[in-house]
Amino acid sequence: MKWPTWGQWYQRVLGLIALSCMIWALSAVSACVSVPVPATDLVSKGREIFFNETFNGNGRTCGTCHPAQNNLVLDPAFIATLPPTDPLFVAEFNPDLKKNFENPKLMRQFGLILENLDGFDDLENKFVMRGVPHVLAQRTSVNSNQGPRTGWSGDGAPGDGSLRSFATGAVIQHFTKTLNRVSGVDFRLPTEEELDAIEAFMLSLGRQQDLTLPLPLKGIVAKRGQDIFLDNQLGKCNLCHVNAGATANFGAGNIGNANFNTGVEDLPDQPADLTGEKNPPDDGFGRPGDGTFNTPPLVEAADSGPFFHNNAIETIEGAVAFYDGKAFNNSPAGRALAAADPNQVGIELDGTQIVAIAAFLRVLNALENIRQSLELLESGAKTSFGERAEDRERIKRAVSETQDSIKVLENGGLHPDAVTHLLKAKESAEKAHSSLFRRRALVQQAVDELRNARTQLIEVS
Amino acid sequence: MLHRHLTLAIIILSLGWGLDAFGQQATEMFIPLGQSPGLSKGGSVIGTLESMDPEKHSVTVVSLSGAQTVGITDRTMIWLDLSQQKQPNRNGAINDLQQGRRVEVKVRKGDPKAVAEWIKVQVSP
């Protein structure tokens, strides 16, 4: 066997360099192709539409108000990061939408969106300002014995009122180029196929089933919070949020999602009112409204505030404390609870109990974040080289979910041991996101750390 | 375990149980006749307005499945569909329910009196 000459060595080295360059180039190209992933099925088609389709309107997409990178909700902190040209702010730069389309001040300060739920005949005076709810766990949250309930008051969708029809109403309300709202001129309505795809995508988001409480939690405060949550004589939370979801059960079986008048509208010193901006009362379900709003799921609550239909309360502790206050206990729902209580008490909690329930909700939220992160990372392990862009997108979402779990626990002063593991998981996942050759090993490290974190929060069998 | 009348009290006092359907009327007004999602393909009546009876507060619509008479109340919304003219749809009135016009009627679900929740009237160019 002859040793290669210097010239042959040179050629081989050049060849190796060329091959490496090709691999890096392929990697770079696939990295540039982030969302959307190719529309290979109804869910990915729905995802593509949800985040990219403007329906020939003012530039907004569903993702404008439900951004993937912010738990599918809007809050003032996220809004502050957007450029002034973002279509969310269309009322600030489109002269046709300058008046009576949004209130930029309330949007930027409190994440509030203008809705004309009682009709479009008096735009100056007939509107309400509402927060943007997350759209996670829709599969467990929308159905009721009377039919689907969408949006904050259960009547968010035109047509048959279903989740599938919701996008049609959203396009008319939020995507229009002018206040004339003429179909085919100011926007186009979603097609039947698009509605199918959007619905499939929305149903795929987050939890696909409700939890079964109680969970074997390890933290003593969160565990006590769970006990109070489930106690129908004390916290009474589980009556309207069965298993911390969005369905109700008063003892005669689960009735699905339900509407209640809980008195949120009667809260004093609501942030939006303090600005002096016009902020008409919100009459909730129906036209005219009956004052009721439907229950959102609580598992995802802690990292998706502000809370209630009007973003009236910023923190999860404040949201729990609301039920101990006058506004709730004087409301139809509060009075009904009191009427059924042996001591004629609606909900009466002390500070430590309020914090305990909030701690429980924080831990539930962190567990859900961890579940989603694991699901995203583990599904990436099965992908081929050609699906790298999709895999990177999943890793990115897992990093975001893990970050949420860290924030949710840290802000409640909970489980610093779990937070340490979550920080390591996040670091490994971030490295995996940018790594070409060690991606799988780094993903595995992140998965291991997420599992370690979970074992700090809950007994794992 | 909660008492039975607690169940009833909570439901009656707190639940939005008075309305049988949750379809939002505000944005429905801007959807052209025949394009209402989940309704126009079988959930509503689309046809030609054959007659209007002011005394009985009812209209008769002839569709592919035959003639159907539905009631009208003060709560029935009447909308003029001007989308063919590229004009904004607007609120209408009883007078707009004219014979020969193409209409779409949503009847309240489960209502034995077949009362119209809303009627869209197409206004031809």
XYZ file of N, CA, C and O in Angstrom, chain A residues 182-301:
480
model
N -66.710 45.101 5.482
C -67.358 44.455 4.334
C -66.544 43.225 3.937
O -65.356 43.337 3.607
N -67.217 42.083 3.946
C -66.558 40.846 3.540
C -66.160 40.937 2.075
O -66.953 41.353 1.229
N -64.941 40.557 1.770
C -64.461 40.635 0.392
C -63.798 41.962 0.073
O -63.192 42.116 -0.989
N -63.934 42.919 0.961
C -63.307 44.242 0.775
C -62.324 44.520 1.928
O -61.146 44.778 1.701
N -62.840 44.432 3.129
C -62.025 44.752 4.313
C -61.307 43.518 4.870
O -60.412 43.635 5.711
N -61.726 42.374 4.453
C -61.136 41.089 4.862
C -61.806 40.023 4.018
O -62.777 40.298 3.299
N -61.279 38.842 4.074
C -62.013 37.695 3.544
C -62.321 36.770 4.703
O -61.545 36.704 5.680
N -63.446 36.098 4.634
C -63.796 35.182 5.718
C -63.043 33.868 5.549
O -62.758 33.459 4.412
N -62.723 33.202 6.641
C -62.057 31.902 6.524
C -62.937 30.905 5.766
O -64.166 30.922 5.905
N -62.301 30.052 4.972
C -63.053 29.006 4.263
C -63.388 27.873 5.236
O -62.824 27.805 6.339
N -64.259 26.987 4.794
C -64.614 25.828 5.626
C -63.365 25.015 5.975
O -63.202 24.563 7.110
N -62.483 24.838 4.981
C -61.267 24.048 5.194
C -60.350 24.746 6.210
O -59.736 24.095 7.055
N -60.276 26.072 6.106
C -59.432 26.810 7.056
C -60.002 26.719 8.470
O -59.244 26.573 9.442
N -61.320 26.794 8.579
C -61.927 26.682 9.914
C -61.656 25.308 10.509
O -61.365 25.182 11.710
N -61.726 24.272 9.676
C -61.418 22.913 10.153
C -59.986 22.855 10.694
O -59.726 22.286 11.751
N -59.072 23.445 9.925
C -57.651 23.380 10.298
C -57.370 24.186 11.563
O -56.649 23.719 12.454
N -57.944 25.379 11.645
C -57.713 26.212 12.839
C -58.269 25.507 14.081
O -57.635 25.477 15.135
N -59.452 24.930 13.929
C -60.039 24.222 15.071
C -59.140 23.060 15.497
O -58.885 22.866 16.698
N -58.656 22.305 14.517
C -57.782 21.162 14.839
C -56.533 21.638 15.567
O -56.095 21.017 16.544
N -55.969 22.747 15.094
C -54.768 23.289 15.751
C -55.083 23.723 17.177
O -54.357 23.393 18.128
N -56.182 24.449 17.344
C -56.514 24.946 18.680
C -56.794 23.793 19.651
O -56.406 23.850 20.816
N -57.449 22.762 19.153
C -57.727 21.617 20.023
C -56.461 20.854 20.377
O -56.431 20.101 21.353
N -55.404 21.044 19.582
C -54.152 20.318 19.852
C -53.308 21.012 20.911
O -52.316 20.452 21.390
N -53.678 22.232 21.275
C -52.834 23.026 22.169
C -53.027 22.631 23.631
O -54.148 22.560 24.125
N -51.911 22.383 24.295
C -51.955 22.139 25.744
C -52.572 20.807 26.131
O -52.593 19.851 25.347
N -53.119 20.797 27.342
C -53.670 19.548 27.883
C -54.794 18.998 27.021
O -55.616 19.748 26.507
N -54.821 17.679 26.905
C -55.897 17.034 26.164
C -56.922 16.415 27.098
O -57.957 15.928 26.655
N -56.610 16.408 28.388
C -57.585 15.889 29.355
C -57.387 16.577 30.702
O -56.321 17.137 30.958
N -58.424 16.490 31.525
C -58.323 17.114 32.841
C -57.494 16.250 33.778
O -57.366 15.038 33.590
N -56.943 16.894 34.795
C -56.217 16.168 35.827
C -57.210 15.404 36.697
O -58.424 15.618 36.611
N -56.672 14.529 37.543
C -57.492 13.909 38.579
C -56.875 14.281 39.916
O -55.801 13.804 40.275
N -57.529 15.187 40.608
C -57.022 15.637 41.903
C -57.586 14.756 43.019
O -58.669 14.201 42.860
N -56.877 14.615 44.151
C -55.642 15.307 44.520
C -54.404 14.645 43.927
O -54.402 13.438 43.688
N -53.371 15.471 43.718
C -52.079 14.969 43.288
C -51.187 14.774 44.511
O -51.334 15.496 45.503
N -50.266 13.802 44.430
C -49.349 13.584 45.573
C -48.241 14.632 45.600
O -47.083 14.354 45.300
N -48.595 15.848 45.960
C -47.631 16.949 45.951
C -46.656 16.837 47.114
O -47.014 16.340 48.187
N -45.463 17.339 46.912
C -44.443 17.256 47.959
C -44.371 18.522 48.810
O -44.050 18.454 49.989
N -44.621 19.656 48.197
C -44.525 20.919 48.949
C -45.679 21.046 49.931
O -46.844 20.907 49.533
N -45.365 21.367 51.187
C -46.434 21.366 52.201
C -47.424 22.522 51.989
O -48.611 22.373 52.258
N -46.939 23.655 51.518
C -47.856 24.793 51.310
C -48.785 24.503 50.131
O -50.009 24.685 50.222
N -48.192 24.039 49.026
C -49.022 23.723 47.852
C -50.003 22.595 48.175
O -51.157 22.610 47.726
N -49.549 21.656 48.985
C -50.414 20.527 49.357
C -51.607 21.025 50.185
O -52.738 20.597 49.974
N -51.321 21.941 51.099
C -52.410 22.524 51.894
C -53.341 23.331 50.974
O -54.560 23.296 51.111
N -52.735 24.030 50.025
C -53.544 24.773 49.062
C -54.476 23.863 48.289
O -55.646 24.198 48.040
N -53.979 22.695 47.931
C -54.816 21.732 47.212
C -55.981 21.271 48.082
O -57.119 21.151 47.610
N -55.682 21.014 49.375
C -56.748 20.588 50.296
C -57.845 21.656 50.389
O -59.038 21.336 50.371
N -57.418 22.908 50.516
C -58.407 23.999 50.622
C -59.185 24.119 49.308
O -60.400 24.311 49.305
N -58.482 24.009 48.199
C -59.106 24.100 46.873
C -60.234 23.061 46.741
O -61.314 23.353 46.222
N -59.944 21.863 47.228
C -60.902 20.761 47.056
C -61.979 20.727 48.136
O -62.944 19.975 48.016
N -61.819 21.532 49.177
C -62.750 21.501 50.302
C -64.005 22.320 49.965
O -63.955 23.555 49.898
N -65.138 21.638 49.791
C -66.374 22.330 49.395
C -67.000 23.163 50.497
O -68.009 23.850 50.282
N -66.427 23.088 51.705
C -66.894 23.945 52.802
C -65.958 25.132 53.037
O -66.305 26.068 53.736
N -64.765 25.097 52.455
C -63.782 26.146 52.739
C -63.417 26.934 51.467
O -63.921 28.015 51.244
N -62.575 26.359 50.664
C -62.173 27.066 49.421
C -63.286 27.077 48.394
O -63.491 28.060 47.694
N -63.979 25.952 48.274
C -65.115 25.792 47.347
C -64.707 25.991 45.883
O -65.572 26.194 45.032
N -63.421 25.969 45.608
C -62.936 26.235 44.249
C -63.343 25.132 43.276
O -63.636 25.384 42.103
N -63.328 23.891 43.807
C -63.523 22.740 42.928
C -64.954 22.615 42.399
O -65.217 21.845 41.491
N -65.880 23.399 42.965
C -67.259 23.337 42.467
C -67.340 23.843 41.024
O -68.003 23.241 40.186
N -66.674 24.945 40.770
C -66.753 25.554 39.429
C -65.506 25.296 38.597
O -65.492 25.586 37.398
N -64.447 24.811 39.233
C -63.202 24.478 38.519
C -62.830 23.046 38.886
O -61.820 22.806 39.552
N -63.649 22.100 38.434
C -63.410 20.706 38.792
C -62.008 20.295 38.336
O -61.619 20.521 37.190
N -61.252 19.718 39.261
C -59.873 19.292 38.970
C -59.035 20.429 38.392
O -58.158 20.208 37.544
N -59.312 21.628 38.853
C -58.600 22.842 38.413
C -58.758 23.095 36.915
O -57.941 23.775 36.295
N -59.825 22.558 36.370
C -60.115 22.795 34.952
C -61.175 23.867 34.794
O -61.275 24.785 35.618
N -61.986 23.723 33.742
C -62.960 24.761 33.414
C -64.385 24.224 33.396
O -65.253 24.772 32.722
N -64.618 23.156 34.162
C -65.968 22.596 34.206
C -66.498 22.638 35.636
O -65.725 22.769 36.581
N -67.828 22.541 35.751
C -68.475 22.675 37.065
C -69.198 21.391 37.447
O -69.690 20.654 36.583
N -69.256 21.151 38.752
C -70.002 20.011 39.272
C -70.498 20.384 40.663
O -69.710 20.576 41.579
N -71.832 20.520 40.786
C -72.408 20.909 42.079
C -72.950 19.703 42.851
O -73.732 19.857 43.768
N -72.544 18.534 42.420
C -72.976 17.341 43.141
C -73.880 16.445 42.330
O -74.133 15.300 42.702
N -74.364 16.947 41.209
C -75.276 16.130 40.393
C -74.622 15.757 39.059
O -75.297 15.548 38.066
N -73.310 15.727 39.042
C -72.604 15.368 37.816
C -71.998 16.593 37.148
O -72.429 17.726 37.382
N -70.999 16.340 36.322
C -70.291 17.432 35.664
C -71.178 18.039 34.578
O -71.691 17.323 33.715
N -71.349 19.364 34.628
C -72.207 20.027 33.643
C -71.382 20.716 32.548
O -71.912 21.452 31.735
N -70.083 20.463 32.542
C -69.230 21.085 31.531
C -68.906 22.522 31.886
O -69.051 22.952 33.038
N -68.495 23.271 30.885
C -68.157 24.672 31.128
C -69.429 25.449 31.458
O -70.488 25.172 30.895
N -69.314 26.408 32.374
C -70.525 27.130 32.801
C -70.241 28.614 32.995
O -69.099 29.012 33.191
N -71.301 29.394 32.890
C -71.204 30.844 33.087
C -71.686 31.227 34.482
O -72.671 30.654 34.978
N -71.009 32.215 35.081
C -71.421 32.713 36.394
C -71.256 34.226 36.453
O -70.378 34.782 35.798
N -72.083 34.830 37.268
C -71.857 36.237 37.590
C -71.124 36.262 38.920
O -71.729 36.083 39.987
N -69.829 36.471 38.875
C -69.011 36.428 40.089
C -68.667 37.825 40.600
O -67.885 37.960 41.547
N -69.190 38.840 39.971
C -68.999 40.190 40.492
C -67.676 40.847 40.125
O -67.325 41.883 40.720
N -66.954 40.297 39.176
C -65.680 40.917 38.781
C -65.903 42.362 38.322
O -65.098 43.248 38.609
N -67.038 42.577 37.663
C -67.342 43.931 37.177
C -67.537 44.921 38.327
O -67.461 46.127 38.124
N -67.837 44.396 39.519
C -68.081 45.285 40.665
C -66.828 45.570 41.486
O -66.909 46.252 42.529
N -65.692 45.046 41.048
C -64.448 45.331 41.780
C -64.184 46.829 41.804
O -64.307 47.497 40.777
N -63.804 47.357 42.973
C -63.447 48.778 43.016
C -62.044 48.990 42.451
O -61.250 48.050 42.380
N -61.751 50.198 42.042
C -60.393 50.573 41.615
C -59.827 49.670 40.527
O -58.653 49.270 40.593
N -60.645 49.329 39.555
C -60.120 48.514 38.458
C -59.076 49.328 37.689
O -59.319 50.506 37.378
N -57.935 48.699 37.373
C -56.835 49.456 36.760
C -57.271 50.283 35.546
O -56.887 51.459 35.438
N -58.061 49.708 34.668
C -58.445 50.455 33.456
C -59.283 51.686 33.809
O -59.183 52.727 33.143
N -60.096 51.574 34.867
C -60.934 52.723 35.274
C -60.086 53.851 35.843
O -60.448 55.025 35.735
N -58.977 53.488 36.462
C -58.129 54.501 37.103
C -57.489 55.447 36.090
O -57.046 56.532 36.442
N -57.445 55.020 34.822
C -56.808 55.862 33.797
C -57.689 57.030 33.379
O -57.217 57.983 32.774
N -58.985 56.918 33.633
C -59.913 57.945 33.174
C -60.374 57.723 31.739
O -61.204 58.471 31.229
N -59.854 56.683 31.094
C -60.295 56.359 29.733
C -61.716 55.790 29.777
O -62.122 55.181 30.782
N -62.425 55.967 28.677
C -63.789 55.418 28.622
C -63.718 53.885 28.669
O -62.992 53.271 27.877
N -64.437 53.312 29.593
C -64.374 51.865 29.811
C -65.754 51.380 30.263
O -65.971 51.117 31.437
N -66.691 51.262 29.321
C -68.068 50.913 29.704
C -68.146 49.571 30.430
O -67.294 48.710 30.215
N -69.172 49.401 31.268
C -69.333 48.115 31.952
C -69.533 46.982 30.944
O -70.108 47.199 29.872
N -69.064 45.816 31.300
C -69.168 44.643 30.429
C -70.311 43.784 30.944
O -70.269 43.296 32.085
N -71.347 43.598 30.118
C -72.515 42.844 30.596
C -72.448 41.353 30.278
O -73.414 40.622 30.461
N -71.299 40.881 29.783
C -71.090 39.436 29.653
C -71.929 38.768 28.587
O -72.174 39.324 27.515
N -72.414 37.589 28.926
C -73.104 36.706 27.984
C -74.394 37.308 27.433
O -75.225 37.832 28.174
N -74.558 37.186 26.123
C -75.817 37.573 25.496
C -75.870 39.033 25.098
O -74.926 39.805 25.283
N -77.014 39.387 24.513
C -77.195 40.744 23.980
C -78.634 41.183 24.179
O -79.494 40.715 23.446
N -78.989 41.975 25.171
C -78.079 42.505 26.190
C -77.593 41.405 27.109
O -78.236 40.357 27.229
N -76.491 41.665 27.783
C -75.863 40.607 28.559
C -76.550 40.326 29.885
O -77.293 41.160 30.397
N -76.301 39.125 30.404
C -76.886 38.758 31.696
C -75.880 38.865 32.839
O -76.139 38.395 33.949
N -74.722 39.437 32.552
C -73.726 39.653 33.612
C -72.841 38.455 33.902
O -72.021 38.513 34.812
N -73.007 37.372 33.131
C -72.215 36.173 33.438
C -71.025 36.016 32.490
O -71.047 36.475 31.353
N -70.006 35.355 33.009
C -68.799 35.031 32.243
C -68.469 33.572 32.507
O -68.819 33.032 33.559
N -67.787 32.954 31.552
C -67.522 31.526 31.768
C -66.192 31.288 32.476
O -65.354 32.175 32.575
N -66.033 30.071 32.980
C -64.854 29.759 33.786
C -63.695 29.343 32.885
O -63.860 28.490 32.018
N -62.528 29.920 33.096
C -61.341 29.453 32.368
C -60.680 28.302 33.135
O -60.900 28.148 34.336
N -59.866 27.506 32.448
C -59.143 26.453 33.173
C -58.066 27.061 34.069
O -57.473 28.090 33.720
N -57.824 26.441 35.216
C -56.879 27.025 36.179
C -55.475 26.443 36.109
O -54.534 27.059 36.596
N -55.341 25.266 35.526
C -54.006 24.638 35.474
C -53.010 25.572 34.795
O -51.867 25.695 35.219
N -53.450 26.255 33.763
C -52.564 27.127 32.983
C -52.597 28.571 33.469
O -52.032 29.459 32.836
N -53.269 28.828 34.600
C -53.523 30.217 35.002
C -52.261 30.979 35.416
O -52.043 32.110 34.988
